[in-house]
Coordinates of C-alpha atoms in Angstrom, one line a residue:
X1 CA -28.4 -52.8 -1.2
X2 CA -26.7 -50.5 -3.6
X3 CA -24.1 -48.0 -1.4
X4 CA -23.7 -44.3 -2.2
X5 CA -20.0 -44.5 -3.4
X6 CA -17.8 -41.7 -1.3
X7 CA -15.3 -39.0 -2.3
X8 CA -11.6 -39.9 -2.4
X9 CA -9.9 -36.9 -3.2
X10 CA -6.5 -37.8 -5.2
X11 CA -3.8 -35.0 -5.0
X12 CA 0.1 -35.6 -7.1
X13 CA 1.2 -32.2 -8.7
X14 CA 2.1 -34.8 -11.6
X15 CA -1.0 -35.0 -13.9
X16 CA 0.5 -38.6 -15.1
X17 CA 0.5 -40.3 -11.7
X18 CA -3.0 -38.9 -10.7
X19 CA -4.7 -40.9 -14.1
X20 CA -2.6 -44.0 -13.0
X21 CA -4.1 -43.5 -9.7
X22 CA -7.2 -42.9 -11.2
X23 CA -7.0 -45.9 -13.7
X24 CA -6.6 -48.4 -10.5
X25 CA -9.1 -47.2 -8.3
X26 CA -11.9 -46.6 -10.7
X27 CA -13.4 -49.9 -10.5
X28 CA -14.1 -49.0 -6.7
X29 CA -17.1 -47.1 -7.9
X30 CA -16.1 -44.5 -5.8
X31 CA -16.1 -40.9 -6.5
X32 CA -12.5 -39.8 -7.4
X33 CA -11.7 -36.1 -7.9
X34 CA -8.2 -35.1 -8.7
X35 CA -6.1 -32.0 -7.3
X36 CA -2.8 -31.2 -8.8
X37 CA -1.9 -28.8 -5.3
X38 CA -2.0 -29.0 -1.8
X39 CA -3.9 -25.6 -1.8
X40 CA -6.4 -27.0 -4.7
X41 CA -6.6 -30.1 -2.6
X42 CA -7.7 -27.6 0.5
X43 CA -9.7 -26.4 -1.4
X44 CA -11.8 -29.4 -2.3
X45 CA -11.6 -30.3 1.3
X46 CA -13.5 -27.2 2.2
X47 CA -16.7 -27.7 -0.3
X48 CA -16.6 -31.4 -0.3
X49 CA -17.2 -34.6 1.8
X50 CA -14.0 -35.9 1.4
X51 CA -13.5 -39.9 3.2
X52 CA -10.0 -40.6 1.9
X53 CA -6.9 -38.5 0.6
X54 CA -4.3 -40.1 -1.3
X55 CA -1.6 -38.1 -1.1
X56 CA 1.6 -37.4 -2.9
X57 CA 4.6 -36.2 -0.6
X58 CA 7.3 -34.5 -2.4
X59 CA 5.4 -31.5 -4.2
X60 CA 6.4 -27.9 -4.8
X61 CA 5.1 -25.0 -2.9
X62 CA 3.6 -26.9 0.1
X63 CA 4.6 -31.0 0.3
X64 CA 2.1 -33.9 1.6
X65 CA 3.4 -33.8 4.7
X66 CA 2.5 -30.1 5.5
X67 CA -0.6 -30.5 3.9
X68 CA -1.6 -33.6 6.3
X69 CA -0.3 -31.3 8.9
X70 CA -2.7 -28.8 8.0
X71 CA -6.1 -31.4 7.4
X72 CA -5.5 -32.7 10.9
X73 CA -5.7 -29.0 12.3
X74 CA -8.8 -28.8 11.0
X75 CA -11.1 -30.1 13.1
X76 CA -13.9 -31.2 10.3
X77 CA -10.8 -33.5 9.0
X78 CA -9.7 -35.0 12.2
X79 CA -10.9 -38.6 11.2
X80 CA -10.1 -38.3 7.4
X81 CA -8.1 -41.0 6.5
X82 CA -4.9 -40.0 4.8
X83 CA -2.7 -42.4 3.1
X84 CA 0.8 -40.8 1.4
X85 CA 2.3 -42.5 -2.0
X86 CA 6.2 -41.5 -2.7
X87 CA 8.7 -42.7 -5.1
X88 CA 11.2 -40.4 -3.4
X89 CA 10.7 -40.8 0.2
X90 CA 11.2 -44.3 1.0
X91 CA 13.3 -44.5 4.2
X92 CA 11.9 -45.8 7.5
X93 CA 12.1 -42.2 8.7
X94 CA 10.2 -41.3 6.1
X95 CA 7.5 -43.5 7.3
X96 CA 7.5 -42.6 10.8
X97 CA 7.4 -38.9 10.1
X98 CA 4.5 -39.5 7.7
X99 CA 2.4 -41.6 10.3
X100 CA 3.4 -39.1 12.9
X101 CA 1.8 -36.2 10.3
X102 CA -1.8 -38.4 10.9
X103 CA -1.3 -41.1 7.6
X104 CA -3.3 -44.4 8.0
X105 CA -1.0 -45.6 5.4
X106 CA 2.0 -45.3 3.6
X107 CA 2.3 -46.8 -0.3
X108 CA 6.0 -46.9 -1.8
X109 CA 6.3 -46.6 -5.5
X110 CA 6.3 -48.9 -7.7
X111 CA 2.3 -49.2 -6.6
X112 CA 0.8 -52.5 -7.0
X113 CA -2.5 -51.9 -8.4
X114 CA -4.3 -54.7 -6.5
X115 CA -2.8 -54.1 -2.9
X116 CA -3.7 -50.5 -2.9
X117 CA -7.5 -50.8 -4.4
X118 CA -7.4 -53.5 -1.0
X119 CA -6.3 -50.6 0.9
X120 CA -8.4 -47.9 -0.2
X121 CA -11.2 -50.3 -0.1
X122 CA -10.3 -51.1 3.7
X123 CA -11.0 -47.5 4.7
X124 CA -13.9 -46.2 2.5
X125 CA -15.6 -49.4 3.9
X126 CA -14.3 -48.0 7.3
X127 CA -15.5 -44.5 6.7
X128 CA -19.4 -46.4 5.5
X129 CA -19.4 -48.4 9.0
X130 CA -18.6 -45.1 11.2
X131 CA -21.1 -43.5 9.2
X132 CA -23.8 -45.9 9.8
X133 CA -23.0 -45.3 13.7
X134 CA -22.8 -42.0 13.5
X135 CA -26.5 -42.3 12.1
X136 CA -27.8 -44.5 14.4
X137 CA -25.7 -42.6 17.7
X138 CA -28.2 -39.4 16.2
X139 CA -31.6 -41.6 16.0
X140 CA -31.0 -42.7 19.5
X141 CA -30.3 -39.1 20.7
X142 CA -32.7 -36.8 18.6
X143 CA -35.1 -36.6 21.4
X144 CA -32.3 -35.1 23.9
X145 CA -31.7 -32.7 20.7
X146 CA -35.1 -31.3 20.2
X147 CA -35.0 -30.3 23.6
X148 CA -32.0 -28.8 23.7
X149 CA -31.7 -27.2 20.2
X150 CA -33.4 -24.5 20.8
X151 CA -31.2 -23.7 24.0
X152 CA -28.0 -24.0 22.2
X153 CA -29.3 -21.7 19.4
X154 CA -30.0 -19.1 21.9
X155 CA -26.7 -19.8 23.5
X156 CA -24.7 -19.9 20.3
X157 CA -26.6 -16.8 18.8
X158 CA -25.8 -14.6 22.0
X159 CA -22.1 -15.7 22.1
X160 CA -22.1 -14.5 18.3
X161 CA -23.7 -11.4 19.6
X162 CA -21.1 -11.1 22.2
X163 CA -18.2 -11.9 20.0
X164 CA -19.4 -9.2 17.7
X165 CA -20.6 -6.9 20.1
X166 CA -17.0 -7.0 21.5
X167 CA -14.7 -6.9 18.5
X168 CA -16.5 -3.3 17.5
X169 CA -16.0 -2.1 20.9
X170 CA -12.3 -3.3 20.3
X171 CA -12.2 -1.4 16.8
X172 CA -14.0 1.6 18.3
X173 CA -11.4 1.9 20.5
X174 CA -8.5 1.7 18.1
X175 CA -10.3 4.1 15.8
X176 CA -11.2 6.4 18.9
X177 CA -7.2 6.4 19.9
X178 CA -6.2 7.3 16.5
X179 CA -9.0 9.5 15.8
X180 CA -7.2 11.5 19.4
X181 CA -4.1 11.1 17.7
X182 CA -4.8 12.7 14.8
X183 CA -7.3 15.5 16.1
X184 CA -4.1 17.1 17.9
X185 CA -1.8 16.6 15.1
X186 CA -4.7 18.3 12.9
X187 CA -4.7 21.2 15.4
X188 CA -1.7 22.0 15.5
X189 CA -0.7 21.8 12.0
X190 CA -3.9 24.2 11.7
X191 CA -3.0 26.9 13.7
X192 CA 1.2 27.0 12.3
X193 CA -1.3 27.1 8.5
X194 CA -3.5 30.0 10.5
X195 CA -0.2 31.9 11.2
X196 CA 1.1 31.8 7.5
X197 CA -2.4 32.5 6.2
X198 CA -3.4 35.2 8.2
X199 CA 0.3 37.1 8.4
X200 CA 0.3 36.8 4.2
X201 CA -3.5 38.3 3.6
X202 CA -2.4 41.1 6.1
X203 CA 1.0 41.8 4.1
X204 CA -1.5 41.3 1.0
X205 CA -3.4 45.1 2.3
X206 CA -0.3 46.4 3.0
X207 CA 2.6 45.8 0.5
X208 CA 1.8 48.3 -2.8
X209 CA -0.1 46.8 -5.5
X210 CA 3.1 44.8 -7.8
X211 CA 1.8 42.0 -9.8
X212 CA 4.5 39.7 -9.4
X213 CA 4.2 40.5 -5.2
X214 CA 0.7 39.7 -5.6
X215 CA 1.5 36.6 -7.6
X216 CA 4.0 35.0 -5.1
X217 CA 1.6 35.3 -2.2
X218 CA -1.5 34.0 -4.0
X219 CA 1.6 31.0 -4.6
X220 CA 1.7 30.7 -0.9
X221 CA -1.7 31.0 -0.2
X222 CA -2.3 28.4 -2.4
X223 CA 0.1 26.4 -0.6
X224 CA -1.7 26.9 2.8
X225 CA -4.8 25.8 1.1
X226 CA -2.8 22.8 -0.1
X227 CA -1.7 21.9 3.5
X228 CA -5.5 22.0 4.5
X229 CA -6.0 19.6 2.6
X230 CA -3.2 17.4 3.3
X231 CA -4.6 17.6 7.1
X232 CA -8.5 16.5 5.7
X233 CA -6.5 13.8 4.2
X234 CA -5.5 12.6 7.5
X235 CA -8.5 12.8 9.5
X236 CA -10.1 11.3 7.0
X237 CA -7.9 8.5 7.4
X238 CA -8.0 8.5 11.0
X239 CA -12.1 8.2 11.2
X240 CA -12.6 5.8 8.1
X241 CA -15.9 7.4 7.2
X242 CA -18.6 5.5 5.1
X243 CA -18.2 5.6 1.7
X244 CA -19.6 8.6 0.1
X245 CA -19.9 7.8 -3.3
X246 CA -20.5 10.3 -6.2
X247 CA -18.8 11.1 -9.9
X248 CA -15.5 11.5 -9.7
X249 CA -13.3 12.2 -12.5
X250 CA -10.2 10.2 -12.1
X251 CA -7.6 12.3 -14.9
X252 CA -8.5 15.5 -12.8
X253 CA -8.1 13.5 -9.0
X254 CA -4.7 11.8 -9.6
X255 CA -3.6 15.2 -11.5
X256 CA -4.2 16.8 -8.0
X257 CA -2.2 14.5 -6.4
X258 CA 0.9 14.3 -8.4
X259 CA 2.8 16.5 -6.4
X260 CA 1.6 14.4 -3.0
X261 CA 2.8 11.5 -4.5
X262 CA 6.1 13.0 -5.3
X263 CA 6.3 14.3 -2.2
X264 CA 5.6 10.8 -0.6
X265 CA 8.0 8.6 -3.0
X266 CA 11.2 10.5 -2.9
X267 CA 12.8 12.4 -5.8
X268 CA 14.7 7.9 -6.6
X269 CA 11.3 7.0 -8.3
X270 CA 9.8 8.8 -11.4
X271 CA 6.4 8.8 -12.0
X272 CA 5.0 9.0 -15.6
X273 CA 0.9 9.1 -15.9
X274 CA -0.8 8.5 -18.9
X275 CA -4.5 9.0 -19.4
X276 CA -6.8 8.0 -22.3
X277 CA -9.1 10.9 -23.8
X278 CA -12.4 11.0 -23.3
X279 CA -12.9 8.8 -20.0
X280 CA -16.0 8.9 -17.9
X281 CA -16.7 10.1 -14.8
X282 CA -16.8 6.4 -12.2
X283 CA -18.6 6.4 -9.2
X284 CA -16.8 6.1 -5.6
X285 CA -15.5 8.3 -2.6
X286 CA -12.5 10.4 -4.4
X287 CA -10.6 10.5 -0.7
X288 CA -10.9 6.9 -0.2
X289 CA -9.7 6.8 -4.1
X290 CA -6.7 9.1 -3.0
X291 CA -5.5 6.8 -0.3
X292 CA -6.3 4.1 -1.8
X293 CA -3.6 5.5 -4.8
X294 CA -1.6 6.2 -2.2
X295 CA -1.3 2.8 -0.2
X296 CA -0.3 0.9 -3.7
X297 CA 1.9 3.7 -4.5
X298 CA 3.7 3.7 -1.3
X299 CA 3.8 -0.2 -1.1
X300 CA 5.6 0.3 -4.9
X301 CA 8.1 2.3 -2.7
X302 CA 8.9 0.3 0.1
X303 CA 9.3 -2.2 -3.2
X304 CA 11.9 0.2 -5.2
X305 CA 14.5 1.0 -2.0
X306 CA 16.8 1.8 -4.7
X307 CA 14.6 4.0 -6.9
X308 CA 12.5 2.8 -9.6
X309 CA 9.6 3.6 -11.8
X310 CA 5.8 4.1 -11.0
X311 CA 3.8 4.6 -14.3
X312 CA -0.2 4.8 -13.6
X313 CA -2.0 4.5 -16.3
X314 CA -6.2 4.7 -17.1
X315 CA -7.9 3.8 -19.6
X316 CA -12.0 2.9 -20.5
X317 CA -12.3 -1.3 -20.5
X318 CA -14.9 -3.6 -22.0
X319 CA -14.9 -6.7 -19.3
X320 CA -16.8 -9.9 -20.4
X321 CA -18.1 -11.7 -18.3
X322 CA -15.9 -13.8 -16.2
X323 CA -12.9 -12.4 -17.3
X324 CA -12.4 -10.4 -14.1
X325 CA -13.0 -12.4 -10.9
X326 CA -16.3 -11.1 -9.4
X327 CA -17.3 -8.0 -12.3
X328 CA -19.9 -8.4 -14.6
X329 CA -19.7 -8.0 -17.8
X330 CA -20.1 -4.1 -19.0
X331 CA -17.5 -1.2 -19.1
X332 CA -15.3 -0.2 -16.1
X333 CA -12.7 2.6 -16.0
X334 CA -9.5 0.6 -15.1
X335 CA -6.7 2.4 -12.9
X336 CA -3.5 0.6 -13.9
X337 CA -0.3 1.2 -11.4
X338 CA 2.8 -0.6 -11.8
X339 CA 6.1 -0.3 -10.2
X340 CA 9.4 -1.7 -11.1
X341 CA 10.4 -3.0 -7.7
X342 CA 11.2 -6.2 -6.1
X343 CA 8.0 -8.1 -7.3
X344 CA 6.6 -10.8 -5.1
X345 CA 6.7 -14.7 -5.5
X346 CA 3.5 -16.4 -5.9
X347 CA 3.0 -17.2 -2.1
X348 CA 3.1 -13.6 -1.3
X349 CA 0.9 -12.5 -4.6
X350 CA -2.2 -15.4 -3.0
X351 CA -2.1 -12.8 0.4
X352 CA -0.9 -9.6 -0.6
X353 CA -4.4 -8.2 -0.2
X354 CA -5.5 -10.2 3.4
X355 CA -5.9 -8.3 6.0
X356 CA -2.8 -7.8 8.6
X357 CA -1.0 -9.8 6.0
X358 CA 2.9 -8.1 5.3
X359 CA 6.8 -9.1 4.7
X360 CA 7.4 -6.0 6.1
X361 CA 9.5 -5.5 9.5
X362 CA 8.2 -5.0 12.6
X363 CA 7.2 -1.1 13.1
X364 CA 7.2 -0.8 8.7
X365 CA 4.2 -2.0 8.5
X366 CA 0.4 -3.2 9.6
X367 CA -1.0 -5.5 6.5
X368 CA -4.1 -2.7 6.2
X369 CA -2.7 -1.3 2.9
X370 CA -4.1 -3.3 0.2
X371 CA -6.9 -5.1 1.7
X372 CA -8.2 -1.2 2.1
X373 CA -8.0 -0.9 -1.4
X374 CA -9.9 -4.7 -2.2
X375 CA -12.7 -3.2 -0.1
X376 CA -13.2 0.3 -1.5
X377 CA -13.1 -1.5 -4.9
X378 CA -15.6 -4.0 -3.8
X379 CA -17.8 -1.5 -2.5
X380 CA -17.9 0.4 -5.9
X381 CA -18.9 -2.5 -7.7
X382 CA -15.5 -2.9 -8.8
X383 CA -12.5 -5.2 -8.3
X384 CA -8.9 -5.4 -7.8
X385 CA -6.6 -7.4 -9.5
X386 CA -2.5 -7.7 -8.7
X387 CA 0.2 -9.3 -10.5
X388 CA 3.8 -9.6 -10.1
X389 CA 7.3 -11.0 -10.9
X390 CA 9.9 -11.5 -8.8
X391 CA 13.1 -9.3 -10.4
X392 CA 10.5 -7.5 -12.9
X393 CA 8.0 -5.7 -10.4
X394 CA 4.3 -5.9 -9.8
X395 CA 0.8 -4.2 -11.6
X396 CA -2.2 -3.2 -9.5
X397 CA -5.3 -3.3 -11.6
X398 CA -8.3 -1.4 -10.5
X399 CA -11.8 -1.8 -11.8
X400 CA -14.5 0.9 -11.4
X401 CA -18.0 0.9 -12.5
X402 CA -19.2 4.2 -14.5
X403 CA -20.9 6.9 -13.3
X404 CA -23.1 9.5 -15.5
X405 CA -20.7 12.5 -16.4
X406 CA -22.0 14.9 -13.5
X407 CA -18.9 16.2 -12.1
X408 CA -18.7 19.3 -10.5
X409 CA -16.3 22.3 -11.3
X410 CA -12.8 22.3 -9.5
X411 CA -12.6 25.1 -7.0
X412 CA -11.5 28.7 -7.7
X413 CA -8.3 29.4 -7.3
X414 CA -7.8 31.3 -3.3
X415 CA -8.3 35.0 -3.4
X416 CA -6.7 37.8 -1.8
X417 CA -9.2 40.6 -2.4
X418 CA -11.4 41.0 0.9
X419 CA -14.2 43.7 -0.3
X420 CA -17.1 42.6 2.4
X421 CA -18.2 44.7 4.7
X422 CA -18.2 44.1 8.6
X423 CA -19.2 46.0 11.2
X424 CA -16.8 47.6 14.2
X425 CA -16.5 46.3 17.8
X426 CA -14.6 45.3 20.6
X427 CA -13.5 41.4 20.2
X428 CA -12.0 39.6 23.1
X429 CA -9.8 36.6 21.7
X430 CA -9.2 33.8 23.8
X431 CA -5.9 31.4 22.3
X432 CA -3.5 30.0 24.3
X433 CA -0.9 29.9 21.5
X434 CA 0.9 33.3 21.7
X435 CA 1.5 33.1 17.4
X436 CA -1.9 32.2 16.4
X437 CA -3.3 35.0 19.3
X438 CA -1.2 37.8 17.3
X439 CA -1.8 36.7 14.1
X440 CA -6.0 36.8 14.7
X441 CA -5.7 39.9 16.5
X442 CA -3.8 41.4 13.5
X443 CA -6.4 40.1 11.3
X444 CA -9.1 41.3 13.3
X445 CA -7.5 44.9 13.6
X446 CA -7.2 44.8 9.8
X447 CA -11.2 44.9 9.8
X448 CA -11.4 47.6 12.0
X449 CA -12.0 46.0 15.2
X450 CA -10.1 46.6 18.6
X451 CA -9.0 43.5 20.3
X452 CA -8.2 42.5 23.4
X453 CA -6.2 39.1 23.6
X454 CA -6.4 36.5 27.1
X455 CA -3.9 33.5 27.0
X456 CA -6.2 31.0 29.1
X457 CA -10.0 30.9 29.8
X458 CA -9.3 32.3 33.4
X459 CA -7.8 35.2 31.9
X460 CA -10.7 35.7 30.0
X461 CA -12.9 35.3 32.6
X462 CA -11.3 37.8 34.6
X463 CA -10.8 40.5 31.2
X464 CA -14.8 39.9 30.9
X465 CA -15.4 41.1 34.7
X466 CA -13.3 44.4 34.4
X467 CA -14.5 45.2 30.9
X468 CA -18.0 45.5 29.9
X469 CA -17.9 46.8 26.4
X470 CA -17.0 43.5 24.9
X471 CA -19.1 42.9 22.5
X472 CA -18.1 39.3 20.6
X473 CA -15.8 36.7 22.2
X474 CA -13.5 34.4 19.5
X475 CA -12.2 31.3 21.5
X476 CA -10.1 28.4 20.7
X477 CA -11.3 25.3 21.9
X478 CA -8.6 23.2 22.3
X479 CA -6.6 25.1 25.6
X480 CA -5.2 23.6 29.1
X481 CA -7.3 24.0 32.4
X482 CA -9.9 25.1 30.7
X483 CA -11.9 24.0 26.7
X484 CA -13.3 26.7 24.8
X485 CA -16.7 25.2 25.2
X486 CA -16.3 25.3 29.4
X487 CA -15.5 28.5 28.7
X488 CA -18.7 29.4 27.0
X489 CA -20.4 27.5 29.4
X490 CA -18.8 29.8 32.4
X491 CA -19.3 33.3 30.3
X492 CA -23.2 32.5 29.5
X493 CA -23.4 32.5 33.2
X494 CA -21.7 36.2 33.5
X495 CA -23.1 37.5 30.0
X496 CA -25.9 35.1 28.7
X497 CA -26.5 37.8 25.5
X498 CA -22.8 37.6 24.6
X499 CA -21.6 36.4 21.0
X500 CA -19.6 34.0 21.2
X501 CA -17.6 31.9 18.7
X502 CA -15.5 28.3 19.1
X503 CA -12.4 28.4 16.6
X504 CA -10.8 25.2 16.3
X505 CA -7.9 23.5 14.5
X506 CA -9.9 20.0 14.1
X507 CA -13.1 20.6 11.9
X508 CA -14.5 16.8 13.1
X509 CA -14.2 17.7 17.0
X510 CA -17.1 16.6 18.4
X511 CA -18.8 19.3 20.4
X512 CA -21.9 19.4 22.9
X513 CA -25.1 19.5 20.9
X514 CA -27.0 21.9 23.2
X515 CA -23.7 24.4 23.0
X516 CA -25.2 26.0 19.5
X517 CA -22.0 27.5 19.3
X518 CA -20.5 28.8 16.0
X519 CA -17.6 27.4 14.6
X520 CA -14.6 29.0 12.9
X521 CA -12.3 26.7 11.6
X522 CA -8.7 27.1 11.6
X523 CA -6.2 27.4 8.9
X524 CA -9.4 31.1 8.7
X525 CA -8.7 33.8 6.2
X526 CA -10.2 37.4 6.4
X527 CA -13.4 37.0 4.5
X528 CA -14.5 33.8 6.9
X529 CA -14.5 36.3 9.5
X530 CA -16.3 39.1 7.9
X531 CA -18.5 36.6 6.7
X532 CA -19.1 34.9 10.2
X533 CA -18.9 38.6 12.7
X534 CA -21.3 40.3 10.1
X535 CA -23.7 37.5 10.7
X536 CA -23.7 37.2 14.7
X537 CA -23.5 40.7 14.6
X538 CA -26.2 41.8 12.5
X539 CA -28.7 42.0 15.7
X540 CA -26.1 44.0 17.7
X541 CA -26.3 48.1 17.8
X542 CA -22.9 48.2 16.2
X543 CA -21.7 51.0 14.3
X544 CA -19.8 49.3 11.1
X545 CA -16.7 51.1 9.9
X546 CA -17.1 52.7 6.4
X547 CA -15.4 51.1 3.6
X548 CA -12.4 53.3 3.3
X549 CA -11.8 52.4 7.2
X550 CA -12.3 48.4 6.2
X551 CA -10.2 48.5 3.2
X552 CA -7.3 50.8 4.1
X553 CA -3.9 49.3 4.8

C-alpha cells in the first residue's frame, strides 16, 4: 500500500547545509521543506502538518534551542519530534540541555548520511503508526462524539460569547474612566478659554476703534479658538469614535498642525514638510489622521532625546500590485515621516506596531501608539509600512486610498463684530466658578441684560423664590451638591414656563434625553448667546433693547 509521505520541516540559517540535508533525505520520499529562520520555521509550523523538525542549534536571532523551547509550548506541537544537528555544540552538556529543550535526538556534525536517513526514518514511521491509532481511537469513539458535538458547540460558542461579552465590558470600562478623566479636564480648560474669550470680546466694544488693537485681539481670539480645538482633540481621543470618513486634504491638515507638533516635540527637533503640487483629496477621519501624525511624531521624539530631525513628506504613488503588503494595485497618497533618532534593530521593527508592544519604561509608555495608526490605515483601505536603522533612524510610510476632490472650505477666520439683535431681560446665571460667573455676567450686561448671579443650585433656588421677574435661567452643569440638569429638574417644579439653558465645558456630556434642554457650550462668545436668548426668547413678551442700546460700549 503506497503511504502518503509526511512533512519534515528542515531549518539551518546556512542555505549550504539545508541542500546537504536535503540531498540525504530525499530518497525518504518524504515531503521536505526548508526554513532558513526559527521565525520562518514558526512559521511553517503554523500552516503545515509538520511530523519531524531537524533543527540546526547555533543560529542568529533566535537559536534551536529557543525555538524547540517555543514548539513544545505550543500545544499543537507537543508530540512533534525534534531532532537538533550542530557542528558547534558538541559537549555532553550540550546534549542534555538539548534533550531537556524536548529533542528526540541529537546528530553531531560530520553527519553520516546513512545513520541519520535510519533516524529520520525511525520517527516519520513513528509519527504513521500514532496516526493510524489516532484514527482508529476516533472510529471507535465517533458515536460518543455525535452525541456530544453538538453540546460542546453550544458550550464552546457561549464561553466565546462570554469571553467577548466580558473583554468589551472590560474596555468599556477603561474607555468610560478615561472618557471621566478627560470630561473634567475638558471642563475646566473650557471655562479658563470662556474667561479669556468673553473678557477680550467685551474689551473688543469698549477699547476705541485702532486697527493694530483690533488686530492683537482677533490674535488672541484666534488663540482661544485654537485651544478649543486642542480640547476636541482630546476627547476625541478619550472616546475613540468610529471612523468618520470623508475627503480630507492632507497639505491643508498637517499645515494646521504644524505649530501642535512644534509645540509637542520641543524647540531640539526641526521639522521640515514638503508637499507635492497638485495632490488629491484621500478618504479617512482627519482627527484620527491628526493623532495618528501625532503618535509617530511623538514616538520620533522619545527616539531623538538629544534633538534630531522630523521631515514629513507627501507625495501621489502608483503601487502595483504586491508591492505593498495588503494594497492593491492603483494610486494612494503616501504620508512619509522620518526621524533621525535612535532607529530600532530588526526584532523591535517585526513588533513595533503590535498592540501593548514598547521598549519604553514603565509609566513612558502603553504600546497603543502605532498599532492605532496600522488600524486607521487599515480601515481606509490603506496600509502602513515602517523601516529603520539602528544609528540612522526610522521612516513611517502611510498609504491612503483617494478620495474625489470634495473638500470643504477652511473656516472663517473668528470675528469680533457682534451686530445681532437680542432682546432685553432679567437672566439668572447659575456657575459655581466665581471667574467664569463674572465673565458671563459681563457678557450678558454687554447685550443689555441685567443679571443676577447664584454660586450653587441652592442659591438659585432660593434667588428664584424671592424674585419673580426672572425671565431666562443660564446654568452650568457641571457644579457640587447639585448638576445643572437637577437643577432644572427642581426649577420646572417652581416655574415649569421658565427658559432655561445647560452651559457646559464638555460638549460630549451625556445628558437625560427627556431633559430637552438647550445647550451652550463653553469656551461661548457673544453672538452664541444672542443667537441662542433670541431664539428661546422669541415667544416671551420681552421688550428688546434698540440697537444703539445693544451696540454701545
Amino acid at each position: 500500500m503506497t503511504k502518503d509521505p509526511i512533512n519534515i520541516l528542515l531549518v539551518d540559517d546556512q542555505p549550504a547545509k539545508l541542500l546537504s540535508y536535503e540531498a540525504i533525505l530525499q530518497s525518504l520520499g518524504e515531503n521536505l521543506i526548508k526554513a532558513g529562520s526559527a521565525r520562518e520555521a514558526l512559521e511553517h509550523l503554523l500552516k503545515e502538518d509538520i511530523a519531524i523538525v531537524l533543527c540546526d542549534v547555533c543560529m542568529p536571532e533566535l537559536d534551536g534551542f529557543e525555538l524547540a523551547r517555543m514548539i513544545r509550548n505550543h500545544p499543537r506541537f507537543q508530540h512533534t519530534a525534534i531532532i537538533f544537528v550542530s557542528a558547534l555544540a558538541l559537549t555532553d552538556p550540550d546534549r542534555v540541555k538539548g534533550y531537556s529543550y524536548g529533542a528526540v535526538d541529537y546528530v553531531l556534525v560530520p553527519v553520516v548520511p546513512e545513520l541519520l536517513r535510519a533516524k529520520v526514518r525511525v520517527f516519520a514511521d513513528l509519527f504513521r503508526k500514532t496516526r493510524q491509532l489516532e484514527l482508529l481511537n476516533a472510529e471507535l469513539e465517533h458515536r460518543v462524539e455525535e452525541r456530544t458535538a453538538e453540546l460542546e458547540r453550544r458550550v464552546e460558542e457561549r464561553t466565546r460569547e462570554r469571553e467577548t461579552a466580558w473583554a468589551q465590558v472590560q474596555q468599556m470600562q477603561k474607555l468610560e474612566s478615561l472618557g471621566q478623566l478627560t470630561g473634567g479636564i475638558a471642563h475646566d480648560f473650557n471655562n479658563l478659554l470662556l474667561v479669556i474669550s468673553g473678557n477680550l470680546e467685551i474689551l473688543s466694544r469698549r477699547l476705541p476703534h485702532d486697527v493694530d488693537i483690533k488686530s492683537r485681539l482677533a490674535s488672541a481670539v484666534d488663540a482661544v479658538d485654537r485651544g478649543r480645538t486642542l480640547t476636541e482633540r482630546l476627547l476625541a481621543f478619550a472616546k475613540r469614535p468610529e471612523l468618520k470618513r470623508e475627503a480630507v486634504d492632507v497639505p491643508h491638515l498637517i499645515t494646521g498642525m504644524t505649530d501642535m507638533l512644534r509645540r509637542s516635540l520641543g524647540p531640539a527637533i526641526e521639522i521640515a514638510v514638503e508637499f507635492e503640487g497638485g495632490l488629491p483629496p484621500i478618504r479617512t477621519d482627519a482627527s484620527q489622521l491628526e493623532l495618528a501624525l501625532l503618535n509617530v511624531a511623538l514616538n520620533a521624539r522619545d527616539a531623538m532625546p538629544d534633538g534630531g530631525r522630523l521631515q514629513i513628506a507627501v507625495r501621489l504613488e502608483n503601487v502595483n500590485a504586491g508591492s505593498v503588503r495588503g494594497l492593491n494595485g492603483g494610486e494612494y497618497v503616501r504620508i512619509v515621516v522620518t526621524d533621525t533618532g535612535n532607529g530600532m534593530d530588526e526584532a523591535t521593527l517585526q513588533r513595533a506596531s503590535e498592540p501593548f508592544f514598547t521598549t519604553k519604561e514603565l509609566g513612558k509608555g502603553k504600546g497603543l501608539g502605532l498599532s492605532m495608526v496600522h488600524g486607521l490605515a487599515a480601515q481606509s483601505q490603506g496600509a502602513l509600512v515602517l523601516a529603520s536603522q539602528v544609528g540612522v533612524g526610522t521612516r513611517a510610510e502611510l498609504y491612503f486610498s483617494l478620495a474625489e476632490p470634495d473638500i470643504a472650505e477652511p473656516p472663517p477666520p473668528a470675528s469680533l463684530n457682534i451686530a445681532v439683535p437680542s432682546r432685553s431681560c432679567n437672566v439668572l446665571l447659575v456657575d459655581d466658578d466665581q471667574m467664569v460667573a463674572d465673565t458671563a455676567a459681563s457678557m450678558l450686561q454687554c447685550l443689555g441684560h441685567q443679571v443676577l448671579v447664584a454660586p450653587s443650585g441652592t442659591e438659585a433656588l432660593n434667588i428664584l423664590q424671592r424674585e419673580s421677574r426672572i425671565d431666562l435661567v443660564i446654568t452650568d452643569h457641571a457644579m457640587p451638591h447639585m448638576t445643572g440638569s437637577e437643577l432644572a429638574n427642581q426649577i420646572c417644579g417652581i416655574r415649569p414656563n421658565l427658559p432655561i439653558i445647560l452651559a457646559t465645558g464638555y460638549a460630549e456630556l451625556p445628558l437625560p434625553e427627556e431633559s430637552g434642554l438647550p445647550r451652550l457650550c463653553k469656551p461661548f462668545c457673544l453672538e452664541d448667546l444672542v443667537s441662542l436668548m433670541d431664539k428661546i426668547l422669541r415667544r416671551q413678551n420681552v421688550k428688546p433693547p434698540s440697537s444703539t442700546e445693544l451696540l454701545e460700549p
